[in-house]
PDB file of C-alpha atoms in Angstrom:
ATOM      1  CA  THR A 121    -154.834 199.740   7.489  1.00 46.00           C
ATOM      2  CA  THR A 122    -155.993 197.136   5.108  1.00 48.00           C
ATOM      3  CA  ARG A 123    -155.306 193.446   4.793  1.00 52.00           C
ATOM      4  CA  SER A 124    -155.488 191.463   1.563  1.00 46.00           C
ATOM      5  CA  THR A 125    -157.179 187.949   1.539  1.00 44.00           C
ATOM      6  CA  THR A 126    -154.816 185.035   1.046  1.00 44.00           C
ATOM      7  CA  GLU A 127    -155.786 182.074  -1.070  1.00 41.00           C
ATOM      8  CA  ASP A 128    -156.253 179.614   1.938  1.00 43.00           C
ATOM      9  CA  SER A 129    -158.520 182.256   4.001  1.00 46.00           C
ATOM     10  CA  GLU A 130    -162.161 181.372   3.689  1.00 52.00           C
ATOM     11  CA  CYS A 131    -163.039 185.104   3.384  1.00 60.00           C
ATOM     12  CA  GLU A 132    -161.828 188.524   4.116  1.00 74.00           C
ATOM     13  CA  GLY A 133    -162.002 189.689   7.551  1.00 86.00           C
ATOM     14  CA  VAL A 134    -161.644 186.221   9.321  1.00 92.00           C
ATOM     15  CA  LEU A 135    -158.458 185.392  11.518  1.00 90.00           C
ATOM     16  CA  TYR A 136    -158.009 182.016  12.933  1.00 91.00           C
ATOM     17  CA  VAL A 137    -156.388 181.064  16.100  1.00 89.00           C
ATOM     18  CA  GLN A 138    -155.216 177.588  17.485  1.00 87.00           C
ATOM     19  CA  TYR A 139    -153.806 177.661  20.931  1.00 83.00           C
ATOM     20  CA  VAL A 140    -150.475 176.071  21.137  1.00 73.00           C
ATOM     21  CA  HIS A 141    -149.260 174.888  24.481  1.00 67.00           C
ATOM     22  CA  GLU A 142    -145.888 175.738  25.722  1.00 63.00           C
ATOM     23  CA  GLY A 143    -143.292 173.337  24.181  1.00 57.00           C
ATOM     24  CA  GLN A 144    -145.398 172.664  21.106  1.00 54.00           C
ATOM     25  CA  GLU A 145    -144.913 176.107  19.423  1.00 52.00           C
ATOM     26  CA  GLU A 146    -141.504 175.611  18.072  1.00 52.00           C
ATOM     27  CA  SER A 147    -142.286 172.324  16.367  1.00 53.00           C
ATOM     28  CA  MET A 148    -145.430 173.788  14.840  1.00 52.00           C
ATOM     29  CA  LEU A 149    -143.621 176.958  13.524  1.00 49.00           C
ATOM     30  CA  MET A 150    -140.828 174.938  12.025  1.00 51.00           C
ATOM     31  CA  ASP A 151    -143.650 172.920  10.081  1.00 54.00           C
ATOM     32  CA  LEU A 152    -144.933 176.195   8.747  1.00 50.00           C
ATOM     33  CA  GLY A 153    -141.483 177.601   7.989  1.00 53.00           C
ATOM     34  CA  GLY A 154    -142.190 180.263  10.716  1.00 57.00           C
ATOM     35  CA  ASN A 155    -145.231 181.775   9.015  1.00 73.00           C
ATOM     36  CA  ARG A 156    -148.309 182.317  11.054  1.00 81.00           C
ATOM     37  CA  ASN A 157    -150.770 184.642   9.138  1.00 87.00           C
ATOM     38  CA  GLY A 158    -153.904 183.984  10.797  1.00 91.00           C
ATOM     39  CA  THR A 159    -155.435 181.827   7.926  1.00 91.00           C
ATOM     40  CA  ARG A 160    -157.105 178.350   8.700  1.00 90.00           C
ATOM     41  CA  ARG A 161    -153.917 176.601   7.473  1.00 87.00           C
ATOM     42  CA  ALA A 162    -151.434 178.954   9.517  1.00 89.00           C
ATOM     43  CA  PRO A 163    -153.563 180.205  12.548  1.00 91.00           C
ATOM     44  CA  TYR A 164    -152.068 182.631  15.148  1.00 91.00           C
ATOM     45  CA  THR A 165    -151.083 180.707  18.212  1.00 87.00           C
ATOM     46  CA  ASN A 166    -152.949 182.837  20.850  1.00 88.00           C
ATOM     47  CA  ILE A 167    -155.814 185.099  20.807  1.00 89.00           C
ATOM     48  CA  PRO A 168    -153.980 188.395  21.728  1.00 88.00           C
ATOM     49  CA  SER A 169    -151.850 188.038  18.505  1.00 89.00           C
ATOM     50  CA  ALA A 170    -155.256 187.929  16.397  1.00 92.00           C
ATOM     51  CA  LEU A 171    -156.841 190.864  18.195  1.00 90.00           C
ATOM     52  CA  ARG A 172    -153.616 192.951  17.446  1.00 89.00           C
ATOM     53  CA  ARG A 173    -154.013 192.457  13.860  1.00 91.00           C
ATOM     54  CA  ALA A 174    -157.825 192.607  13.604  1.00 92.00           C
ATOM     55  CA  LEU A 175    -159.608 195.405  11.874  1.00 91.00           C
ATOM     56  CA  PRO A 176    -163.136 196.680  12.721  1.00 91.00           C
ATOM     57  CA  GLY A 177    -165.804 194.182  11.433  1.00 92.00           C
ATOM     58  CA  ASP A 178    -163.286 191.220  11.550  1.00 93.00           C
ATOM     59  CA  HIS A 179    -164.127 187.858  13.071  1.00 93.00           C
ATOM     60  CA  VAL A 180    -161.539 186.080  15.285  1.00 93.00           C
ATOM     61  CA  VAL A 181    -162.415 182.360  15.067  1.00 94.00           C
ATOM     62  CA  LEU A 182    -161.083 179.930  17.728  1.00 92.00           C
ATOM     63  CA  LEU A 183    -160.464 176.477  16.296  1.00 92.00           C
ATOM     64  CA  PRO A 184    -161.326 173.560  18.553  1.00 90.00           C
ATOM     65  CA  GLY A 185    -158.923 173.032  21.510  1.00 87.00           C
ATOM     66  CA  LEU A 186    -158.254 174.062  25.143  1.00 85.00           C
ATOM     67  CA  TYR A 187    -157.446 177.773  25.790  1.00 86.00           C
ATOM     68  CA  PRO A 188    -155.982 179.326  28.871  1.00 84.00           C
ATOM     69  CA  PRO A 189    -157.762 182.036  30.479  1.00 83.00           C
ATOM     70  CA  LEU A 190    -157.629 185.216  28.871  1.00 81.00           C
ATOM     71  CA  VAL A 191    -157.794 188.963  30.042  1.00 78.00           C
ATOM     72  CA  VAL A 192    -158.072 191.646  27.222  1.00 78.00           C
ATOM     73  CA  LEU A 193    -157.949 195.118  28.604  1.00 74.00           C
ATOM     74  CA  GLN A 194    -158.726 197.107  25.626  1.00 76.00           C
ATOM     75  CA  PRO A 195    -160.262 194.804  22.924  1.00 74.00           C
ATOM     76  CA  PRO A 196    -160.573 196.341  19.385  1.00 77.00           C
ATOM     77  CA  GLN A 197    -163.934 197.804  18.548  1.00 82.00           C
ATOM     78  CA  ASP A 198    -166.532 195.841  16.290  1.00 88.00           C
ATOM     79  CA  ILE A 199    -164.616 192.597  16.454  1.00 89.00           C
ATOM     80  CA  THR A 200    -166.348 189.276  16.921  1.00 89.00           C
ATOM     81  CA  LEU A 201    -164.707 186.460  18.932  1.00 88.00           C
ATOM     82  CA  ARG A 202    -166.256 183.114  18.362  1.00 90.00           C
ATOM     83  CA  SER A 203    -165.688 179.469  18.201  1.00 91.00           C
ATOM     84  CA  ASP A 204    -165.324 177.700  14.749  1.00 92.00           C
ATOM     85  CA  SER A 205    -167.575 174.804  15.643  1.00 88.00           C
ATOM     86  CA  GLU A 206    -170.686 174.386  17.874  1.00 88.00           C
ATOM     87  CA  SER A 207    -170.217 170.589  18.055  1.00 91.00           C
ATOM     88  CA  ASN A 208    -166.407 170.844  18.938  1.00 88.00           C
ATOM     89  CA  PRO A 209    -165.918 174.164  20.397  1.00 88.00           C
ATOM     90  CA  ALA A 210    -162.911 175.950  21.636  1.00 87.00           C
ATOM     91  CA  VAL A 211    -163.015 175.779  25.524  1.00 85.00           C
ATOM     92  CA  PHE A 212    -161.398 177.826  28.153  1.00 83.00           C
ATOM     93  CA  VAL A 213    -159.759 176.061  31.032  1.00 82.00           C
ATOM     94  CA  SER A 214    -157.930 176.838  34.232  1.00 77.00           C
ATOM     95  CA  SER A 215    -156.280 174.776  37.072  1.00 74.00           C
ATOM     96  CA  HIS A 216    -158.202 176.918  39.395  1.00 73.00           C
ATOM     97  CA  PRO A 217    -161.868 176.293  39.481  1.00 70.00           C
ATOM     98  CA  SER A 218    -162.899 179.704  40.800  1.00 68.00           C
ATOM     99  CA  SER A 219    -160.837 181.662  38.212  1.00 67.00           C
ATOM    100  CA  THR A 220    -162.320 183.911  35.582  1.00 65.00           C
ATOM    101  CA  LEU A 221    -161.889 182.331  32.104  1.00 67.00           C
ATOM    102  CA  LEU A 222    -162.610 185.183  29.668  1.00 67.00           C
ATOM    103  CA  PHE A 223    -162.624 188.842  30.769  1.00 63.00           C
ATOM    104  CA  LEU A 224    -162.847 191.832  28.151  1.00 60.00           C
ATOM    105  CA  TYR A 225    -162.538 195.094  29.821  1.00 56.00           C
ATOM    106  CA  ASN A 226    -164.081 198.034  28.196  1.00 55.00           C
ATOM    107  CA  ALA A 227    -165.812 195.685  25.568  1.00 54.00           C
ATOM    108  CA  VAL A 228    -169.097 196.760  23.755  1.00 53.00           C
ATOM    109  CA  GLY A 229    -171.973 194.172  23.125  1.00 51.00           C
TER     110      GLY A 229
END
């Protein structure tokens, strides 16, 4: 599978995610005409969507914001999941203080 670079992506192999809380998604999708393609201007609204489209060697970049806990049972191989900014990072939060915030099962590295 190949993916072409669009004019607003910074480089090939980078997919952006900006978590959208329930209730916000509909208005954000209308602003983009319903088109979310993983670019900085039209990021995916959740991490699993980006991981499903990621190819080996890709970077899934989390834009600043609060993200819900995430469990990925079979993450794609050779994918880097990272925050976009060290000074304004993506943060995983939960209403349960003892819950796991990020769990990648069968991940390498």
